[in-house]
Structure formats: structure tokens, C-alpha cells
Coordinates of C-alpha atoms in Angstrom, one line a residue:
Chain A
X1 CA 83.8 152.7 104.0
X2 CA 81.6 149.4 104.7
X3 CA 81.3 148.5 108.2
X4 CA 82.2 144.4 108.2
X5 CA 80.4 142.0 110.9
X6 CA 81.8 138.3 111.2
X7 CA 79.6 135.7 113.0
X8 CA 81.1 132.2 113.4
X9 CA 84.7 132.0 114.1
X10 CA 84.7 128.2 113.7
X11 CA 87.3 125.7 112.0
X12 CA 86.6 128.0 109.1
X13 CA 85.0 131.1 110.1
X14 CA 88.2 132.2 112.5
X15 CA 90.8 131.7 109.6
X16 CA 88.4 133.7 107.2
X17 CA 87.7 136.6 109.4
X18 CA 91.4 136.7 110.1
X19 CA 92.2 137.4 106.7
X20 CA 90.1 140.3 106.2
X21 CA 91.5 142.0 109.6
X22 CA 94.4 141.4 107.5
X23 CA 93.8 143.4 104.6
X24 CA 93.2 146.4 106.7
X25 CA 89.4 146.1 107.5
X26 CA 88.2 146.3 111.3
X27 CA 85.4 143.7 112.1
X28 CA 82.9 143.7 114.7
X29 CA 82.6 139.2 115.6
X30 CA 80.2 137.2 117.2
X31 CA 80.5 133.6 117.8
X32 CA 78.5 131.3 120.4
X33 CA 81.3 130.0 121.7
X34 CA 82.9 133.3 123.7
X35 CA 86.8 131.5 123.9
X36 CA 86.7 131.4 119.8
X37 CA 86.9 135.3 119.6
X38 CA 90.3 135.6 121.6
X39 CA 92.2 135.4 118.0
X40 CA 90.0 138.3 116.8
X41 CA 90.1 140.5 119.5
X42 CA 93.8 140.2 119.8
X43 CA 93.7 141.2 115.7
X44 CA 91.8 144.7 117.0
X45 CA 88.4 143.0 116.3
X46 CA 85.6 144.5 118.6
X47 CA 83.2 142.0 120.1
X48 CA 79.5 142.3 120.3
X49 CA 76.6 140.6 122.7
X50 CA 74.8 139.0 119.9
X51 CA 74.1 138.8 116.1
X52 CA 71.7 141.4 116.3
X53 CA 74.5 143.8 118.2
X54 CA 76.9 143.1 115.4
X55 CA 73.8 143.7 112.5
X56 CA 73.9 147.4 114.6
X57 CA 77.1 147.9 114.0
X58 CA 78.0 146.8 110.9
X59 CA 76.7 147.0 106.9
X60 CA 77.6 143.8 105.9
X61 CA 77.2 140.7 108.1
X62 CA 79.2 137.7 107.3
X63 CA 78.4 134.4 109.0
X64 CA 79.3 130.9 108.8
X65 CA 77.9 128.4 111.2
X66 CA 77.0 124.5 111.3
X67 CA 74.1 123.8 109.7
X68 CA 70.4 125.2 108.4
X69 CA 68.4 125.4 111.8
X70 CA 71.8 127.3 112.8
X71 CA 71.6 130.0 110.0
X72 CA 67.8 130.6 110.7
X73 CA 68.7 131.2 114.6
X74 CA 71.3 133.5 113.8
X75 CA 69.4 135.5 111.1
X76 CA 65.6 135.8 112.9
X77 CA 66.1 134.3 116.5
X78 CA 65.4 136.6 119.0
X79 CA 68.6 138.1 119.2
X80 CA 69.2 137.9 115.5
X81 CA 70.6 139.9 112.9
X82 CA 67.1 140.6 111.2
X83 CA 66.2 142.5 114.5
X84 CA 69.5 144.7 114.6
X85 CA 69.8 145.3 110.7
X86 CA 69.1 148.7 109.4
X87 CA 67.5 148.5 105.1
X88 CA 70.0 148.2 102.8
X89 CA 72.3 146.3 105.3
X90 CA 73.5 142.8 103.3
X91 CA 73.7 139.4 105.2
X92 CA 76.3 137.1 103.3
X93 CA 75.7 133.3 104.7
X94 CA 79.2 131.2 103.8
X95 CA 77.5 128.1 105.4
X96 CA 76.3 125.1 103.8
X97 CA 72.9 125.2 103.7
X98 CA 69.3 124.1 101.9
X99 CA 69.4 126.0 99.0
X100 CA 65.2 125.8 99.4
X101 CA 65.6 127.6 102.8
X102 CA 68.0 129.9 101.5
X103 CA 65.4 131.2 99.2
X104 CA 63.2 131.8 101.8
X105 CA 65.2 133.6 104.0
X106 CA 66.4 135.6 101.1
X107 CA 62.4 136.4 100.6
X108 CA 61.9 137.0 104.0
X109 CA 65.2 139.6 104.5
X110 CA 64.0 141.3 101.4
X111 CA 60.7 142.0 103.1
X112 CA 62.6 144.1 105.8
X113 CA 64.5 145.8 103.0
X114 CA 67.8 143.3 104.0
X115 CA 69.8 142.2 101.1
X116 CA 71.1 138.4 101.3
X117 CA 74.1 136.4 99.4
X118 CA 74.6 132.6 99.7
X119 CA 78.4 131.8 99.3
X120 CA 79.3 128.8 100.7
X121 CA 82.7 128.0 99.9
X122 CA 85.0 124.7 99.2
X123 CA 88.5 124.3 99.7
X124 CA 88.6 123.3 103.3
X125 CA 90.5 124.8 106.6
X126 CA 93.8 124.8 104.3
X127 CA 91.8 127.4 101.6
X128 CA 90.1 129.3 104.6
X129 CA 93.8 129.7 106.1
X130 CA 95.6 130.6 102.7
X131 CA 92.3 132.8 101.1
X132 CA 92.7 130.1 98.1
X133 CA 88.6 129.1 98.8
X134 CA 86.4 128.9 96.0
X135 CA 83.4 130.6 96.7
X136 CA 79.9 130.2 95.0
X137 CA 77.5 133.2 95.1
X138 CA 73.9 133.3 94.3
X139 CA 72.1 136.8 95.2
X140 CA 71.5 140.0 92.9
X141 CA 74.3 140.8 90.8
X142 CA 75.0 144.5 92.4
X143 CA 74.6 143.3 95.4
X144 CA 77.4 140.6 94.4
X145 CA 79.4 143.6 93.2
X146 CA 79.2 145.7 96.1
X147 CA 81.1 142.2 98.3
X148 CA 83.0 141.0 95.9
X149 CA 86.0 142.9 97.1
X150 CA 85.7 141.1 100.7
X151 CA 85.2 138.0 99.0
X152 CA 88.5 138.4 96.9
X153 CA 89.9 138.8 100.8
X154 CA 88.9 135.3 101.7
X155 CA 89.0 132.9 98.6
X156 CA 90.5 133.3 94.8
X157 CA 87.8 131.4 92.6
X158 CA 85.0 133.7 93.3
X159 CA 81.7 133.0 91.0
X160 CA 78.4 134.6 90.7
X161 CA 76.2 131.3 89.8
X162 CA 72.7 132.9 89.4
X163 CA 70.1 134.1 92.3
X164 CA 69.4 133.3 95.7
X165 CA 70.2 129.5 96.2
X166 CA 72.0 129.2 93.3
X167 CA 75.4 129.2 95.4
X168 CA 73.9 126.6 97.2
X169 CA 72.9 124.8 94.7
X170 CA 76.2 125.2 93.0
X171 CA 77.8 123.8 96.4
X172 CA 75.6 120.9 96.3
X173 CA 76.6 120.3 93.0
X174 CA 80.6 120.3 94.5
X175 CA 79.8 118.3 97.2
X176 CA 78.0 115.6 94.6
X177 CA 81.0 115.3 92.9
X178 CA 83.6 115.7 95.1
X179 CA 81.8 112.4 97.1
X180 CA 81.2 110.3 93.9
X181 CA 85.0 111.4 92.8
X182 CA 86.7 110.2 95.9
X183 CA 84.7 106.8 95.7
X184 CA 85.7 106.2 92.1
X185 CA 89.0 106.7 93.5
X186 CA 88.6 104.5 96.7
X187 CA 87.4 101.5 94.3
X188 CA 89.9 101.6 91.5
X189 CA 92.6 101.8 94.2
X190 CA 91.8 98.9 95.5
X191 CA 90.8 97.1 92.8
X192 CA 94.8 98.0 91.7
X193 CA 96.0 96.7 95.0
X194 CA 94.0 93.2 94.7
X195 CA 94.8 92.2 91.2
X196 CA 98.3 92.4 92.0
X197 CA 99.4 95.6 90.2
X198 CA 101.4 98.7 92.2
X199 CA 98.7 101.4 92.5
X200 CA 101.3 104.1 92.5
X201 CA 102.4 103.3 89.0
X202 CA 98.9 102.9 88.3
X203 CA 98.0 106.3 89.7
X204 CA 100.5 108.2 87.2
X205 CA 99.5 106.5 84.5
X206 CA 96.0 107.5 84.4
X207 CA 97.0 111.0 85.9
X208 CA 97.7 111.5 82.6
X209 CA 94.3 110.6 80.7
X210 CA 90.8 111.0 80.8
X211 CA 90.6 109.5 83.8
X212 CA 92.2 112.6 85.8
X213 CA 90.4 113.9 88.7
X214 CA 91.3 116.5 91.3
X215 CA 90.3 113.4 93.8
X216 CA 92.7 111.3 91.9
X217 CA 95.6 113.7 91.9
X218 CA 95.3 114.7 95.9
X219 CA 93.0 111.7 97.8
X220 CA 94.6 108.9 95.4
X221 CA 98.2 110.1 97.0
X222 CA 96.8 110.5 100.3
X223 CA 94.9 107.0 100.5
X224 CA 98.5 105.2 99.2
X225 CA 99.9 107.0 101.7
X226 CA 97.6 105.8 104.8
X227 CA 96.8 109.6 105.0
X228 CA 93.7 110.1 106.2
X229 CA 93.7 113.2 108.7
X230 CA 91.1 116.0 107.9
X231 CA 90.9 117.8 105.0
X232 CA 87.4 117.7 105.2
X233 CA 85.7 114.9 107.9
X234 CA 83.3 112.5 107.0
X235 CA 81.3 114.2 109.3
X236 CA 80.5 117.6 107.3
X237 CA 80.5 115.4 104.5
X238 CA 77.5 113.7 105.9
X239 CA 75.6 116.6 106.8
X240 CA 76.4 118.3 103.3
X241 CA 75.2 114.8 101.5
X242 CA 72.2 115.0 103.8
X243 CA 71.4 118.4 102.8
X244 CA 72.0 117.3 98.8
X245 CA 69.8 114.0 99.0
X246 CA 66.5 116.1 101.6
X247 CA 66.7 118.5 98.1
X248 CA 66.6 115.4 95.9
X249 CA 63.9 113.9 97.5
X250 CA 62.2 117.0 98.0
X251 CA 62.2 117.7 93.8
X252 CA 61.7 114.2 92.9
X253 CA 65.7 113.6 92.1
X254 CA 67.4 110.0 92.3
X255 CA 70.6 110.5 92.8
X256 CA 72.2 106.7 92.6
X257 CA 75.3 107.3 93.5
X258 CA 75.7 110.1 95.7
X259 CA 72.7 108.3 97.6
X260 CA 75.5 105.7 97.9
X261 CA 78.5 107.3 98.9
X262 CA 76.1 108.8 101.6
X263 CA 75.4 105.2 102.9
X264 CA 79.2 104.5 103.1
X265 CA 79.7 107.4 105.2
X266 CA 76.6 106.8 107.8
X267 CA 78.3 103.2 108.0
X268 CA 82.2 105.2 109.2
X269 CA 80.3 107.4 111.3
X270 CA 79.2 104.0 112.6
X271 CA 82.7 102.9 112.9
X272 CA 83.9 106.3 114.9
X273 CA 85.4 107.8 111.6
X274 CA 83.5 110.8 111.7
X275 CA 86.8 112.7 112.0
X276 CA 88.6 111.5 109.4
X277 CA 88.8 113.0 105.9
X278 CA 86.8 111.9 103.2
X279 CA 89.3 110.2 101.4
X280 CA 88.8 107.4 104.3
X281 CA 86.2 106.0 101.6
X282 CA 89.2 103.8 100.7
X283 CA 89.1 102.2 103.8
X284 CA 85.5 101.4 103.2
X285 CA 85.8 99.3 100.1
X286 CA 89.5 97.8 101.5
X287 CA 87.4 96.6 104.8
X288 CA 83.9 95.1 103.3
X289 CA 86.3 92.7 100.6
X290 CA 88.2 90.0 101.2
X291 CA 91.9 89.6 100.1
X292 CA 92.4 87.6 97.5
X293 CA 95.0 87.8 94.7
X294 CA 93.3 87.7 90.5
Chain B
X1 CA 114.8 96.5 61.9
X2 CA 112.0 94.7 63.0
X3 CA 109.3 93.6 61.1
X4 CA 105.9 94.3 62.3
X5 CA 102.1 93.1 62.0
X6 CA 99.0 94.6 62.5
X7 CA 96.0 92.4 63.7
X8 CA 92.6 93.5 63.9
X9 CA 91.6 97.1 61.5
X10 CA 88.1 98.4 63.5
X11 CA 87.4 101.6 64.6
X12 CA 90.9 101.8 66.6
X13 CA 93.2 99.2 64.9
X14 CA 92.5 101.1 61.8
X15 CA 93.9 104.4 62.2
X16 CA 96.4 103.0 64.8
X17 CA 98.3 100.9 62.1
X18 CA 97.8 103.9 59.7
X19 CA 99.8 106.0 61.8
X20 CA 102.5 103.2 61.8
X21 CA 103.1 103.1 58.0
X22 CA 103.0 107.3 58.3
X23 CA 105.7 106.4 60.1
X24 CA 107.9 104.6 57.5
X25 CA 107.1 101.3 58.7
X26 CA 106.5 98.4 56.4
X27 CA 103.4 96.1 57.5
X28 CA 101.7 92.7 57.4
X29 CA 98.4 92.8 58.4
X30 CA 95.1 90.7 58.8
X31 CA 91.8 91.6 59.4
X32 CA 88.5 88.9 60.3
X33 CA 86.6 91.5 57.6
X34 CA 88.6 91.4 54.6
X35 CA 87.3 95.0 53.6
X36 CA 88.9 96.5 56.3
X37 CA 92.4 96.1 55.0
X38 CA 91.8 98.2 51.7
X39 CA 93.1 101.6 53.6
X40 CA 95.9 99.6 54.6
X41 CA 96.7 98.4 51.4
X42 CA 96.7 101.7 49.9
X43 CA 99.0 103.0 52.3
X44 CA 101.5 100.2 50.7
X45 CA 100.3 97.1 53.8
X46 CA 100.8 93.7 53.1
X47 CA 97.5 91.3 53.6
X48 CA 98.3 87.8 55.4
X49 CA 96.0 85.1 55.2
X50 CA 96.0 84.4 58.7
X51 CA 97.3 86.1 62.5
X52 CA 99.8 82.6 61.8
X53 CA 100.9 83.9 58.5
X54 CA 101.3 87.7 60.2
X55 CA 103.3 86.0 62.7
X56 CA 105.7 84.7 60.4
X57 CA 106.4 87.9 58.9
X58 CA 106.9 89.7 61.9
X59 CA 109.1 90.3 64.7
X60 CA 106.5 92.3 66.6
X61 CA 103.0 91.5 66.2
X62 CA 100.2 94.1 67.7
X63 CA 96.4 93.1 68.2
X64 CA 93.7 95.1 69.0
X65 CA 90.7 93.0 69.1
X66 CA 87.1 93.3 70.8
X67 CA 86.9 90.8 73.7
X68 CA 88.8 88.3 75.6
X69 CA 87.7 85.0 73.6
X70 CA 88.6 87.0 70.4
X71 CA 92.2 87.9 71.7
X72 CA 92.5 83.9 72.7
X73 CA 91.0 83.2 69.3
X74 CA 93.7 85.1 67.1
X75 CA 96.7 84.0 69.1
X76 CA 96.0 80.3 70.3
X77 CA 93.1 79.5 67.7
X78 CA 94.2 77.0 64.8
X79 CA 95.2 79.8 62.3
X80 CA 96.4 81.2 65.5
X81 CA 99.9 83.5 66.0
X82 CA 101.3 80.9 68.2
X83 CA 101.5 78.3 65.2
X84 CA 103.6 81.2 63.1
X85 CA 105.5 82.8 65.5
X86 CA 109.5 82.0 65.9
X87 CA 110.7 82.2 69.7
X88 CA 111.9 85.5 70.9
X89 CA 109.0 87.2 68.9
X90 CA 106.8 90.0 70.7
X91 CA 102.6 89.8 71.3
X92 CA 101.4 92.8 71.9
X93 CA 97.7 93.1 72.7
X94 CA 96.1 96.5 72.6
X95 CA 92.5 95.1 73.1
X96 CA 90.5 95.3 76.7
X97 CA 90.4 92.2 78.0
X98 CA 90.7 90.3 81.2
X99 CA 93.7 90.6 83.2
X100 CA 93.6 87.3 84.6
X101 CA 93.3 85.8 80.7
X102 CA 96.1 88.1 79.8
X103 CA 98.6 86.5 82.5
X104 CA 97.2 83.2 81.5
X105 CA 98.1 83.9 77.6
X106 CA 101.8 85.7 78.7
X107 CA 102.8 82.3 80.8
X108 CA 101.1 80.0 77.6
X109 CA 103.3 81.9 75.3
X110 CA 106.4 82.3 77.2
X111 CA 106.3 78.4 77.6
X112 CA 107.4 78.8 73.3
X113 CA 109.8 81.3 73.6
X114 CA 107.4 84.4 72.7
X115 CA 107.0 87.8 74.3
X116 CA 104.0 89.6 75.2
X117 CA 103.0 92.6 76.0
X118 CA 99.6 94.1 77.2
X119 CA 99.2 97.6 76.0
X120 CA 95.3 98.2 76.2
X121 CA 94.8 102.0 75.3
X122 CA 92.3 105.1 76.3
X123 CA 91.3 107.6 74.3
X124 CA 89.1 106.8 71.8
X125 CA 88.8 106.6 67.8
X126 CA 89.9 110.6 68.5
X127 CA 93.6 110.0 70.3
X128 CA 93.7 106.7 67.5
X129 CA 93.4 109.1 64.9
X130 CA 95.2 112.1 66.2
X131 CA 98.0 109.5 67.5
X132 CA 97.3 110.5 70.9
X133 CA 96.5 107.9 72.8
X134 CA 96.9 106.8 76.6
X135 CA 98.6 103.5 76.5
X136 CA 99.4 101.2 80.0
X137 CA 101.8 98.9 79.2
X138 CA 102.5 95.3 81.1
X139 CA 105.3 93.0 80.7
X140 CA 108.9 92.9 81.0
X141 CA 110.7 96.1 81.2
X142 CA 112.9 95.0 78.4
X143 CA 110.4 93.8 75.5
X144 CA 108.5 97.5 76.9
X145 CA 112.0 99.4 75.6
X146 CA 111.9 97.2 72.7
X147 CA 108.5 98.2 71.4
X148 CA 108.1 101.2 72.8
X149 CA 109.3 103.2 69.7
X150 CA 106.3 102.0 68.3
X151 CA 104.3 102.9 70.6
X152 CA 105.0 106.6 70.4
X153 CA 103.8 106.7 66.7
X154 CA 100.2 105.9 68.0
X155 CA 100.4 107.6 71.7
X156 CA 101.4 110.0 73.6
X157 CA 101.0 109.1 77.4
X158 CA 102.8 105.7 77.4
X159 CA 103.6 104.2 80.8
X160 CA 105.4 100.9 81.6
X161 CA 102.7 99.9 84.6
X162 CA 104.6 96.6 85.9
X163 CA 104.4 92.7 84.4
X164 CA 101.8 90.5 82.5
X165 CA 98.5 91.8 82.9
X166 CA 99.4 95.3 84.7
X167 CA 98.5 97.0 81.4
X168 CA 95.4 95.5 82.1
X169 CA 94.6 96.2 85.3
X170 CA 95.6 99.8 85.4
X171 CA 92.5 100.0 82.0
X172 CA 90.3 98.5 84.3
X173 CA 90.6 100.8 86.9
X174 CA 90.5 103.9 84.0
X175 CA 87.1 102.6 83.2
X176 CA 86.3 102.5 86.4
X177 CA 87.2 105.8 87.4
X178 CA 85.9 106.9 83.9
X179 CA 82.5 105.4 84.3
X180 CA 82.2 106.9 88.3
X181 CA 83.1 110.2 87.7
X182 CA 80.7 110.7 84.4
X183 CA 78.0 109.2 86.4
X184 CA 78.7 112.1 89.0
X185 CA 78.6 114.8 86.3
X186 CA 75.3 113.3 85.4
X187 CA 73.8 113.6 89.0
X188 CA 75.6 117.0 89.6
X189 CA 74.1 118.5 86.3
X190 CA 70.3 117.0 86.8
X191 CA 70.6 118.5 90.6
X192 CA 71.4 122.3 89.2
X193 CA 68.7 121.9 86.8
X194 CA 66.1 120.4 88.3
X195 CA 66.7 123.2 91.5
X196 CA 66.6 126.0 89.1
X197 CA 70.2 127.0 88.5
X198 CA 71.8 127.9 85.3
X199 CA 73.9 124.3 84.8
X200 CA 76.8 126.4 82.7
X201 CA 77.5 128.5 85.3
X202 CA 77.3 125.8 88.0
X203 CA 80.0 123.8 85.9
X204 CA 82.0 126.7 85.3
X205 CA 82.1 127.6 89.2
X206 CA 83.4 123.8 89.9
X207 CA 86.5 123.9 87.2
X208 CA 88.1 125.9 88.9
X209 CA 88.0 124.1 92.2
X210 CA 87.9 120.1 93.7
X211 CA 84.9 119.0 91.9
X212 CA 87.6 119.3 88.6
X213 CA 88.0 116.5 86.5
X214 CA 88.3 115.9 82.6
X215 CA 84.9 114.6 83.4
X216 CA 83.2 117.7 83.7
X217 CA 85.2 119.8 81.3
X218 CA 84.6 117.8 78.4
X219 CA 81.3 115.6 79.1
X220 CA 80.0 117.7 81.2
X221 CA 80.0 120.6 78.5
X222 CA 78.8 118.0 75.8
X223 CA 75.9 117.3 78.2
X224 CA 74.6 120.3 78.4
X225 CA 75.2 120.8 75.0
X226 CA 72.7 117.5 74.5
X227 CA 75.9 116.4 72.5
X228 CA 75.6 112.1 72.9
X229 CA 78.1 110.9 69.6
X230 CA 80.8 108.4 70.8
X231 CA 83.5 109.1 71.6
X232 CA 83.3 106.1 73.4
X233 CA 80.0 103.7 73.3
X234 CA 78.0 102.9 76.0
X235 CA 77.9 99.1 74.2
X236 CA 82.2 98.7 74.9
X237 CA 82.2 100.7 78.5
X238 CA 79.7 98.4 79.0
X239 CA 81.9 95.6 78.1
X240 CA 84.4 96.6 80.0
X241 CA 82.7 97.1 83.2
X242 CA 81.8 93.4 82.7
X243 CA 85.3 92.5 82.7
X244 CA 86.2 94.8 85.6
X245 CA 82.8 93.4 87.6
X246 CA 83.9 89.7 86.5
X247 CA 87.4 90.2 87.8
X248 CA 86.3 91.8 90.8
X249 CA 83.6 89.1 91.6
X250 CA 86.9 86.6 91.5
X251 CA 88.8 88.7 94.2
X252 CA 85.8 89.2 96.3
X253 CA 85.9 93.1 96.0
X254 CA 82.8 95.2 96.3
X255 CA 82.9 98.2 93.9
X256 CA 79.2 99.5 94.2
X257 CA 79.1 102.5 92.5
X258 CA 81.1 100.9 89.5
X259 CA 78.4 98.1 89.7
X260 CA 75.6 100.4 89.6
X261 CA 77.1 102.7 86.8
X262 CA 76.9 99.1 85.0
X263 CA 73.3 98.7 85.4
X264 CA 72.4 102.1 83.9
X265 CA 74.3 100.7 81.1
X266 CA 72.4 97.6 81.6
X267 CA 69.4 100.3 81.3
X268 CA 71.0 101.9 78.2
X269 CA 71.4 99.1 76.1
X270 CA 67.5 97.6 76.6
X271 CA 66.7 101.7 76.0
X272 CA 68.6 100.7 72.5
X273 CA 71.3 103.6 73.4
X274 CA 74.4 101.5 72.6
X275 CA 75.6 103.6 70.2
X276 CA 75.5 106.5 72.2
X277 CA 78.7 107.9 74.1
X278 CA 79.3 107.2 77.7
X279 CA 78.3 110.8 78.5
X280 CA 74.4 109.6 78.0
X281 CA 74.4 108.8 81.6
X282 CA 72.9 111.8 81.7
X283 CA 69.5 111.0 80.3
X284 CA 69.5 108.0 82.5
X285 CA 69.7 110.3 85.3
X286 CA 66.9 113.0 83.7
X287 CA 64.5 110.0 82.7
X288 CA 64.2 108.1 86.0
X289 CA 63.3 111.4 87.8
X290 CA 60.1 113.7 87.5
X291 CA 60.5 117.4 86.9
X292 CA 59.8 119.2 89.7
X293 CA 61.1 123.0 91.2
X294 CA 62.6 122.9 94.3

């Protein structure tokens, strides 16, 4: 039987290290902040004194944290996994990262004889909660095999994309068109609104067509409604575009309008919307035009 | 039982009035190329000499034409259907035009007695042909009950959106939402590739999550497939971004990404790619960028 380490018990860490306590398998956690591992330890999680203390004890480390200088602390700082992790030991990194830095630490794990997965996943606090994420995997295919049944714990669309990076890259990909989606949305909303028709009935009516988007369905509702709570905030969404556009400049890549969408959300952070959900977008386009009837 | 006409027999008039006789009913038609009426008059179509002389055949007189001054032209020109039409008779234009024209032409006509309707459609020659088409209808809820029989022998989505010029409006903001979200297959697609992914699997990991729209199932497939055929030409999305750009530039509303999808089209056209779907985007996106690994 696998020994299971979970490091980060954030937003989205703590609901996803819940659910595989849940299905029966006992965790050893590690989280910077030491008040997030109260809901573990009451779920019969043990807690140890650092990612390499949970590497010790464990054959498959989990971890989800903030961002890329993050993942590289908790994997070869000086208390970091790589120093606890015994060959043949697999670190599985759920965060959003650079996929270019996910190769490398890939490389570098694989000279100590540590196997590593990407897997960032989408679907928000509501899919860590429910284990609805979808999660993207890039890593060797056995070594996706031998995890898969963890990740079926966690998330329900669960896709080996290719090797190291490629889950990131896949992610980046998401976060692309989850940005540009909820912008198309944001403008055609209130383009509706202006020329005098009632969004809502146009909404349905293009539900229905080749205009249908995921965004349109959920964040079309939610904008008519003035719902803007979190979701995802315009803050991650930031970090993940700025993650997207460094490997777009980095390969030579013009990315119009993701570049775009990026610029609208540096200009809410601006405005103290940095915890709002994306779908604020809408209030973007409603506040830089005028009101005036067609 | 109402007499109907049938102006205008392109690419989408065609096979839209074709489905109408299928349908058992008897009509009078008119075409600006006269050898565009010969499949109507095989399938047993009377030819009128004018849109006037349509209008005094008909009850119920649908137009699909290719741009605002055309749809002016045919109703208001000299040989125009408001010189044949008797008072309580129904306009219905099918073209993409201008919502502001369109609530111009519904208060000129209502000032002689006639209907209209605005019933612009989505789906391209395919839902024309197959009888499948998205159509949003404006105008008053009773003249929409009146023709709406009609309707359903050339679509299949068919949604009352509110009065004059609501048809309109909701098409403008399926083009926009259209043109945004191809765009963001285009970027999503070029970033897998260029950063080494395999693109298939990228897309196929997205589906199933937020990132989904009809988008990336259909042109997102066709892209990778290098599959560019209309479908739907980058020379008409382009013309009806214009009118979605020119009506927004009246209400002082900012759509930037739907502007900037417009200048690649801008781009498109000079690259002589007119004829090509709306799905090209995607060699916009591959051309302005080197290749280079991340």
C-alpha cells in the first residue's frame, strides 16, 4: 500500500487532501501555515516538520502551493522534499506553474532517481470540494498509472496530456481560453444591455448555437445577476496569465488577446478587485463606456 | 393561407426558400441574379420582376440580403417592397445588418400599415441546407406567432428575442462571441504547439472541463486538422464585425478584443484569405510568431 504525503492545505489543497482521507487513505501533511492542518489532523492525518519529513514518510508527495519560486522551495529548499525522498519516491505538483520550470525540475528529480507529475487542475474550490476537478497530467505514462487511482480521489476528468510540462502546458492552454471566453462574454453582454435588447433573452438564444460557451452558460448568468463572488479571483487569474504570457514571450508567441484580457485584469487589481471572480471582466467593459442608448 | 415570397437566392436564401416549397409552400420569388432562381423554378417557384411585384403576391415576404444598403435597397428602393405591399403585410429580413437601420426601416414601414420582422440567422450554408438554423427573431410577439410556422421549416433554434431590431442585436453579439472565442482556440492551440505538447490531446483534456465551447470542438478539431473551407467566410464575419464595431462606436462601448479579432480579419483579407472560414485565425496566430521550443 502507497504511503500518501499532502503539502499545501490552501483554498484548494485542504479540500483535496480531505477527500483522499476520505476514501480510506492516511496522509502525512505539511503546510507553511501550521493553523491550516487542524482540519487534517482532526481527519487522523499525521503532521510532519517539513517537506522533506513528509518525503521520509511517504511514497508519493502531493503538493499544491502559490506559485513557481513556491514549488522550487518546497521541492529542493533546504528542508525540501528532494532531501527526504528515497528513489522511486514520485512528487505530483497540482500547482500552476511554468511549464519550462516544470521540465527542469522534472530533469533535476530524475537525476536523484525521483519520479515527477505535473497536474494542475481547473474547476475551482467548488471542484476541489466535490472531487469534480479536471486534472491535466504530463509525466511518464506508468508513472501516471501508478497515481491515477489518487487522482480519481480528487477530480473526475483526469487526462494524461503528454510528458513533463505538458499538463502545464495543457493548463495554460485552459487558462487562455477560459480568460478570452469570459471577455467575449463580458463584451457581448454589454453590447446587449446598450442597444436596448434584454440580455437574458439574449443569453438563451445563443445558448443554443454556435456561440455556446461554458463561460456563457455559467459567467453570462452570474454577470446578469451582479454575481461576482469567487469562483476563481482575478487575482490567480493574473498570476496564471502571467505565467501564460512569460512562456509566450519566452518562445517568441503573440498572444493578442490573452495579452489583453491580462491588461484588464492588472487595471481591477488596480481598482481593489483582486478578489473577485473572473467573470468581474463585465464590469470592465460596463465601466470604461459611456451609456448611451443605439 | 398566406402567400409568401422569397427575396434574395445566395448561398443561404437558396436552400432556405428550397426548404420552404419542400414544405408545400407555393412561392414568388426574386433574385438581383436572375440565374439564381432556376432551382427555384424547378421546384415549381414563381419569378417576380421585382421585390414590388413579390410584395404584391405575398402576405409574408422574407429577405435575406448581403448588407444594410442592400436590405434598404429592396424594400424602400423604387422597385422597392414598400411600393407593392398592401397594409397588414409582414417584412421579414433574414440578412445581418445594422440594428439601428433595422428599427429605422420597422418605424418607416409601420408608418404604411406593414409588419416587420428581423430574423437574422447562424449557422451557415450547413444549418440552411440541413434546415437547421439558429434564428433570433425581433418584432411584435404576434407577427413572431404568425410567421413562426415558417420559420421552423428552415430552423430549428428559433427564439422570439424582444422588438424591432432585437433579432439584430442578439446576431451581433453571436458574432461577437463567435469571433472571441475562435480567436482563443487560435492562441490556445499555437501555445500547445509551439511549447511542445501534442495539440489533440491538449484539446481533448479542455472538453471536458471550462475551457468548453462549440468553439473548440468543432474549429478547434478543423484546425488542427489544417481544415480552412467555409463554413463561414472570413469576408462576411468580417462584415459583420463592421456592423457590430459601427454600432458600438455610436453607443460609445469599448469591445477590444472584438475590435482586434476585426483587424486580423483586416489582416486576412489583404493576405487574400477571404474565402477562407473563420477558423483561419489560426494561421494569423502561427504566422505573426517565430517557431521556437520552449
Amino acid at each position: 500500500m502507497e504511503r500518501i504525503g499532502f503539502i499545501g492545505l490552501g483554498i484548494m489543497g485542504r479540500p483535496m487532501a480531505l477527500n483522499l482521507t476520505r476514501k480510506g487513505h492516511g496522509l502525512t501533511v505539511w503546510a507553511r501555515r501550521r493553523e491550516s492542518v487542524a482540519p487534517l489532523t482532526e481527519a487522523g492525518a499525521r503532521v510532519a516538520a517539513s517537506p522533506r519529513e513528509v518525503a521520509r514518510e511517504a511514497d508519493i508527495v502531493f503538493l499544491i502551493v502559490s506559485d513557481t519560486p513556491d514549488v522550487e522551495q518546497v521541492i529542493f529548499g533546504g528542508d525540501g522534499i528532494a532531501h527526504g525522498a528515497a528513489r522511486g519516491t514520485v512528487v505530483v505538483d497540482m500547482s500552476t506553474i511554468s511549464p519550462a520550470t516544470t521540465r527542469d525540475l522534472a530533469g533535476q528529480l530524475a537525476q536523484r532517481g525521483i519520479e515527477m507529475l505535473d497536474a494542475p487542475v481547473s474547476g475551482g474550490e467548488t471542484g476541489a470540494v466535490q472531487g469534480t476537478l479536471s486534472i491535466m497530467v504530463g509525466g511518464k505514462p506508468e508513472v501516471f498509472e501508478r497515481v491515477k487511482p489518487f487522482f480519481q480521489c480528487m477530480g473526475k476528468n483526469i487526462v494524461h496530456v503528454g510528458p513533463a510540462g505538458a499538463g502545464q502546458v495543457a493548463k495554460a492552454c485552459n487558462q487562455i481560453l477560459a480568460a478570452v471566453n469570459i471577455e467575449g462574454v463580458a463584451e457581448a453582454l454589454n453590447f446587449a444591455i446598450r442597444a436596448g435588447a434584454d440580455p437574458r433573452k439574449v443569453r438563451e438564444a445563443l445558448l443554443g448555437g454556435f456561440a455556446y460557451s461554458k463561460a456563457l452558460e455559467v459567467h453570462g448568468q452570474r454577470m446578469l445577476d451582479g454575481d461576482f463572488k469567487p469562483g476563481f479571483k482575478i487575482r490567480l487569474f493574473q498570476k496564471d496569465l502571467g505565467i501564460v504570457l512569460d512562456s509566450a514571450h519566452q518562445m517568441g508567441l503573440a498572444l493578442p488577446a490573452a495579452a489583453m484580457v491580462a491588461q484588464h485584469f492588472n487595471a481591477q487589481m488596480g481598482a481593489g478587485e483582486g478578489d473577485l471572480d473572473g467573470n468581474s471582466l463585465f464590469r470592465v467593459i460596463d465601466r470604461i463606456s459611456a451609456a448611451k442608448e443605439l
